[in-house]
Amino acid sequence: MSQAPPQDIANPQASLTTKEGWRAFVDENPEPPPSLPSGTVLDNDELESYKEARIDYHTRSVIVNTPTIRGVVTTGRKRIVLNRHQVSARRGLIVSGSAGTGKTTAITQLGKNVEQITRRRNPAAVGGLPVVFVTVPPAATPKMLAGEFARFLGIPLEHRMSQVQITNAVCDLLGKLGTTLVLVDEIHNLDLTTRNGAEASDQLKYLSERIAATFVLAGLDVETSSLFQGTRGQQIAGRYTVIPSRPFSHKNRADKEHWQALVATMEDSLRLHAHRPGTLVTMTGYLHERTGGLIGSLSQLIREAAVDAIDTGAEKITKRMLDAIELDHAVQQPQPEHRRAKRARKPNAA
């Protein structure tokens, strides 16, 4: 007698930069496809459905409680508490680092945590919006930035609406909805050396004064960008704590243990019938060399290999399979740590 696996596969997640997409993200708690009991017989349609369910599961990133996520969640929640009675000059947080180090994941996990706690504490507050998530568009102007908030909220924007009108509509609505946390990603798109960038920075500062919420920003290598330059940059630096988001190192025993724990967590999430537990853990050195310690690249590598293992029927991940996967260009370049190690291994010139 056949036992059919679950048939429903979740639709692609809506954009986090809309309130509907954000709420779906907060509500999301995907369960892995169940393991089939030994001797289960499935017909062709059931087999295909089960295969697709596992592929869909492996396309989702595994959230690992990394030091960056722990730091952002802990510090972010403290900032919210400390800002509770602040009328102005609220303190915020900036997550800064290179691509693929988990900045967006860290701030969205903070937002998810804050919203879930808010819902549990006040389940009767239906229709509230504790958290807002927006991204800064390239070459942003003040009006474009206000428009991103309006788009998240679903405020219809008429062609003739001015920047002031949009800003007032956004601030008024967020006040009514009880927003306590505003997440702003891609903050490096604010170039304070340009007029538009400087004015958009002023707009963000104005929004942070008008909206009684804690602002948490994330961007690429913010410390070395123009964001902290000049008078405007000094104001930002005086109100925001920077949490660096770095690649995982592999220098000493503690570093290697942290990286191994990350690999083990991702391996434990696999749903492959023939994969031997611990296989990836034995390849931690190789995986670090392939990915440069970038959690985003490691996630891509393991998830793509898992999908290949299901598609080909191999049902396990091998080093040959990992070798065949092309990663992003950034990790193909030698990382600074690797370059230093290679130079150290070279014999001195005569």
XYZ file of C-alpha atoms in Angstrom:
350
model
C 0.000 0.000 0.000
C 1.455 3.333 -1.004
C 1.890 6.270 1.329
C 1.847 9.590 -0.467
C 4.142 12.373 0.729
C 2.867 15.917 1.175
C 1.681 17.385 -2.107
C 1.815 21.099 -1.431
C 4.936 23.031 -2.289
C 5.101 26.626 -1.032
C 4.825 29.354 -3.579
C 7.866 31.595 -4.046
C 8.120 34.075 -1.221
C 6.898 37.576 -1.935
C 9.367 40.443 -1.646
C 10.346 41.355 1.898
C 10.001 44.994 0.879
C 6.199 44.774 1.035
C 4.201 44.304 4.211
C 2.571 41.175 2.751
C 5.949 39.635 1.911
C 7.370 40.575 5.278
C 4.420 39.041 7.157
C 4.775 35.844 5.109
C 8.470 35.732 6.066
C 7.686 36.199 9.765
C 4.987 33.496 9.621
C 7.160 31.089 7.665
C 8.348 28.007 9.508
C 9.006 25.431 6.781
C 9.082 21.815 7.848
C 11.450 19.436 6.052
C 9.808 16.694 3.986
C 9.289 13.612 6.169
C 11.501 10.573 5.739
C 9.542 7.743 4.169
C 9.265 4.539 6.220
C 11.226 1.586 4.923
C 9.227 -0.372 2.368
C 7.083 2.585 1.275
C 5.955 2.163 -2.322
C 5.148 5.251 -4.362
C 3.750 5.475 -7.848
C 5.382 7.728 -10.442
C 3.298 10.793 -9.610
C 3.960 10.412 -5.900
C 7.677 9.930 -6.497
C 7.818 13.088 -8.602
C 5.874 15.033 -5.987
C 8.196 13.853 -3.221
C 11.243 14.705 -5.318
C 9.960 18.225 -5.994
C 9.111 18.733 -2.319
C 12.705 17.879 -1.347
C 14.167 20.070 -4.077
C 12.004 22.969 -2.919
C 13.129 22.372 0.659
C 16.808 22.496 -0.333
C 16.361 25.747 -2.233
C 15.681 27.481 1.075
C 18.656 28.818 3.007
C 19.297 27.196 6.363
C 19.377 29.832 9.098
C 22.329 29.185 11.382
C 22.697 31.088 14.632
C 26.062 32.643 13.753
C 27.994 35.074 15.986
C 26.880 37.932 13.709
C 23.193 37.013 14.033
C 23.528 36.617 17.804
C 25.256 39.992 18.095
C 22.729 41.797 15.909
C 19.692 40.278 17.647
C 21.040 40.921 21.156
C 22.235 44.473 20.467
C 19.191 45.352 18.361
C 16.753 44.323 21.072
C 18.714 46.351 23.642
C 18.544 49.402 21.399
C 14.767 49.051 21.112
C 14.446 48.975 24.905
C 16.803 51.941 25.414
C 14.960 53.971 22.770
C 11.554 53.319 24.311
C 11.307 56.739 25.966
C 13.669 58.657 23.683
C 11.994 61.624 22.033
C 14.889 62.261 19.644
C 18.484 61.187 18.925
C 17.579 57.521 19.162
C 20.498 55.111 18.989
C 20.702 52.710 16.083
C 22.775 49.909 14.666
C 24.740 49.370 11.453
C 25.741 45.927 10.194
C 28.704 46.279 7.857
C 30.751 43.770 5.907
C 31.613 42.285 2.548
C 29.112 40.520 0.307
C 28.042 37.049 1.381
C 28.773 37.439 5.084
C 25.128 37.335 6.168
C 24.268 41.004 6.796
C 20.740 40.884 5.385
C 20.086 37.555 7.085
C 21.184 39.025 10.413
C 18.926 42.089 10.293
C 15.909 40.160 8.974
C 16.325 37.585 11.748
C 16.335 40.463 14.247
C 13.134 41.770 12.662
C 11.504 38.353 12.677
C 12.428 37.835 16.331
C 11.106 41.267 17.367
C 7.830 40.858 15.487
C 7.180 37.355 16.835
C 7.827 38.516 20.405
C 5.536 41.529 19.890
C 2.748 39.282 18.591
C 3.056 36.913 21.557
C 2.974 39.753 24.079
C 0.012 41.474 22.485
C -1.974 38.973 20.402
C -4.998 41.303 20.376
C -3.104 43.985 18.424
C -4.356 42.846 15.039
C -3.256 45.004 12.113
C -0.183 46.458 13.797
C 3.164 46.621 12.051
C 6.043 46.285 14.540
C 8.755 45.990 11.856
C 9.401 47.639 8.498
C 11.981 46.452 5.954
C 13.151 48.612 3.036
C 16.165 48.761 0.748
C 17.921 51.890 -0.480
C 17.706 52.049 -4.285
C 20.803 52.974 -6.331
C 21.341 56.723 -6.705
C 18.509 57.287 -4.244
C 16.899 60.690 -3.911
C 14.928 61.762 -0.816
C 11.659 61.198 -2.677
C 12.762 57.732 -3.846
C 13.662 56.777 -0.278
C 10.297 57.951 1.058
C 8.675 56.057 -1.810
C 10.311 52.795 -0.668
C 8.616 53.165 2.716
C 5.317 53.959 1.007
C 5.666 50.910 -1.239
C 6.241 48.664 1.779
C 3.116 50.038 3.417
C 1.021 49.868 0.259
C 0.351 53.607 0.219
C -0.862 54.520 -3.286
C 1.464 57.097 -4.786
C -0.072 59.608 -7.095
C 2.177 61.076 -9.751
C 1.897 64.602 -8.375
C 2.604 63.740 -4.733
C 5.566 65.692 -3.398
C 8.360 64.337 -1.228
C 6.850 66.094 1.796
C 3.407 64.576 1.158
C 4.813 61.069 0.817
C 6.970 61.490 3.919
C 4.046 62.762 6.003
C 1.815 59.911 4.861
C 4.507 57.364 5.766
C 5.292 58.818 9.184
C 1.631 59.220 10.140
C 0.780 55.647 9.197
C 3.804 54.104 10.919
C 2.888 56.003 14.081
C -0.639 54.589 13.987
C 0.659 51.047 13.324
C 3.028 51.112 16.308
C 6.247 50.429 14.408
C 9.231 49.964 16.748
C 11.918 48.704 14.366
C 12.912 49.938 10.902
C 15.358 47.821 8.888
C 17.162 49.567 6.021
C 19.295 47.406 3.724
C 21.776 48.380 0.985
C 22.728 51.527 2.900
C 25.957 51.749 0.888
C 23.807 53.088 -1.970
C 23.760 56.411 -0.095
C 26.776 58.257 -1.516
C 27.279 61.331 0.642
C 29.738 62.776 -1.879
C 26.842 63.427 -4.270
C 24.023 65.903 -3.805
C 21.308 63.246 -4.116
C 23.091 60.956 -1.671
C 23.605 63.709 0.882
C 19.975 64.787 0.650
C 18.766 61.178 0.882
C 20.912 60.780 4.010
C 19.206 63.841 5.464
C 15.850 62.282 4.592
C 16.773 59.078 6.429
C 17.827 61.107 9.479
C 14.528 63.019 9.320
C 12.552 59.782 9.121
C 14.416 58.424 12.136
C 13.360 61.533 14.070
C 9.723 61.439 12.957
C 9.215 57.682 13.399
C 9.404 56.524 17.020
C 11.396 53.420 16.139
C 14.909 51.995 16.279
C 16.699 52.116 12.931
C 18.996 49.241 11.949
C 21.013 49.679 8.761
C 23.076 47.215 6.728
C 25.475 47.692 3.851
C 28.720 46.785 2.158
C 31.862 47.883 4.031
C 30.149 50.934 5.468
C 33.190 51.966 7.534
C 35.190 52.693 4.382
C 32.314 54.289 2.459
C 31.321 57.953 2.420
C 28.597 57.363 5.011
C 30.768 58.505 7.924
C 32.433 61.406 6.114
C 31.823 65.108 6.748
C 29.349 66.684 9.133
C 26.513 64.361 8.099
C 28.755 61.348 8.543
C 29.774 62.498 12.025
C 26.108 62.712 13.025
C 25.531 59.159 11.800
C 28.673 57.882 13.543
C 27.519 59.498 16.785
C 24.203 57.647 16.805
C 24.970 54.210 15.400
C 26.939 51.259 16.713
C 28.688 49.256 13.988
C 28.652 45.457 14.106
C 31.089 43.962 11.589
C 29.997 40.974 9.529
C 33.093 39.059 8.445
C 33.910 35.812 6.639
C 34.573 32.863 8.934
C 38.278 32.506 9.640
C 40.138 29.196 9.672
C 43.365 30.119 11.450
C 43.230 28.576 14.884
C 41.431 25.777 16.679
C 38.512 27.951 17.809
C 38.008 29.283 14.265
C 38.004 25.758 12.857
C 35.523 24.569 15.468
C 33.123 27.419 14.650
C 33.377 26.671 10.920
C 32.909 22.948 11.533
C 29.803 23.619 13.616
C 28.389 25.715 10.765
C 29.049 22.954 8.221
C 27.581 20.330 10.570
C 24.372 22.334 11.009
C 23.928 22.640 7.248
C 24.696 18.957 6.743
C 22.164 17.938 9.398
C 19.482 19.778 7.418
C 19.984 17.629 4.299
C 17.222 15.258 3.196
C 19.157 12.849 0.979
C 18.551 9.113 1.180
C 22.135 7.906 0.605
C 24.142 10.706 2.210
C 26.352 9.499 5.053
C 26.198 11.886 8.057
C 29.529 13.565 8.730
C 30.715 13.454 5.112
C 30.793 17.244 4.780
C 32.282 17.700 8.237
C 35.343 15.747 7.082
C 35.717 18.283 4.259
C 35.629 21.468 6.341
C 39.083 22.579 5.191
C 38.169 22.077 1.553
C 34.822 23.848 2.023
C 36.526 26.843 3.631
C 39.017 27.057 0.779
C 36.211 26.842 -1.816
C 34.039 29.507 -0.178
C 36.568 31.802 1.476
C 34.623 31.430 4.725
C 31.580 33.185 3.271
C 28.381 31.751 4.697
C 26.394 32.790 1.626
C 28.743 30.898 -0.700
C 28.783 27.848 1.588
C 24.988 27.798 1.626
C 24.840 28.036 -2.168
C 27.420 25.273 -2.600
C 25.710 22.772 -0.289
C 22.162 23.529 -1.453
C 23.074 23.310 -5.139
C 24.875 20.024 -4.529
C 21.810 18.695 -2.693
C 19.544 19.608 -5.618
C 21.991 17.918 -8.029
C 22.042 14.818 -5.814
C 18.260 14.558 -5.995
C 18.074 15.313 -9.721
C 20.708 12.736 -10.646
C 19.432 10.113 -8.229
C 22.800 9.970 -6.443
C 21.092 11.015 -3.183
C 24.415 11.978 -1.610
C 26.955 14.800 -1.855
C 30.485 13.953 -2.946
C 33.624 16.047 -3.381
C 33.492 15.472 -7.139
C 29.979 16.905 -7.167
C 31.100 19.935 -5.126
C 34.089 20.468 -7.448
C 31.753 20.728 -10.441
C 29.710 23.595 -8.966
C 30.607 27.117 -10.068
C 30.475 29.647 -7.263
C 30.230 33.434 -7.435
C 33.178 35.382 -8.785
C 34.170 36.837 -5.402
C 35.129 33.484 -3.905
C 37.067 32.470 -7.000
C 39.614 35.155 -6.082
C 42.183 34.326 -3.384
C 41.060 35.690 -0.035
C 43.552 37.904 1.885
C 44.105 35.157 4.459
C 44.852 32.620 1.718
C 47.233 34.997 -0.044
C 49.170 35.584 3.161
C 49.350 31.836 3.791
C 50.632 31.184 0.272
C 53.318 33.863 0.618
C 54.362 32.367 3.946
C 54.817 28.945 2.322
C 57.034 30.296 -0.469
C 60.786 29.904 0.112
C 62.759 33.111 0.443
C 64.434 34.274 -2.695
C 68.172 33.688 -2.796
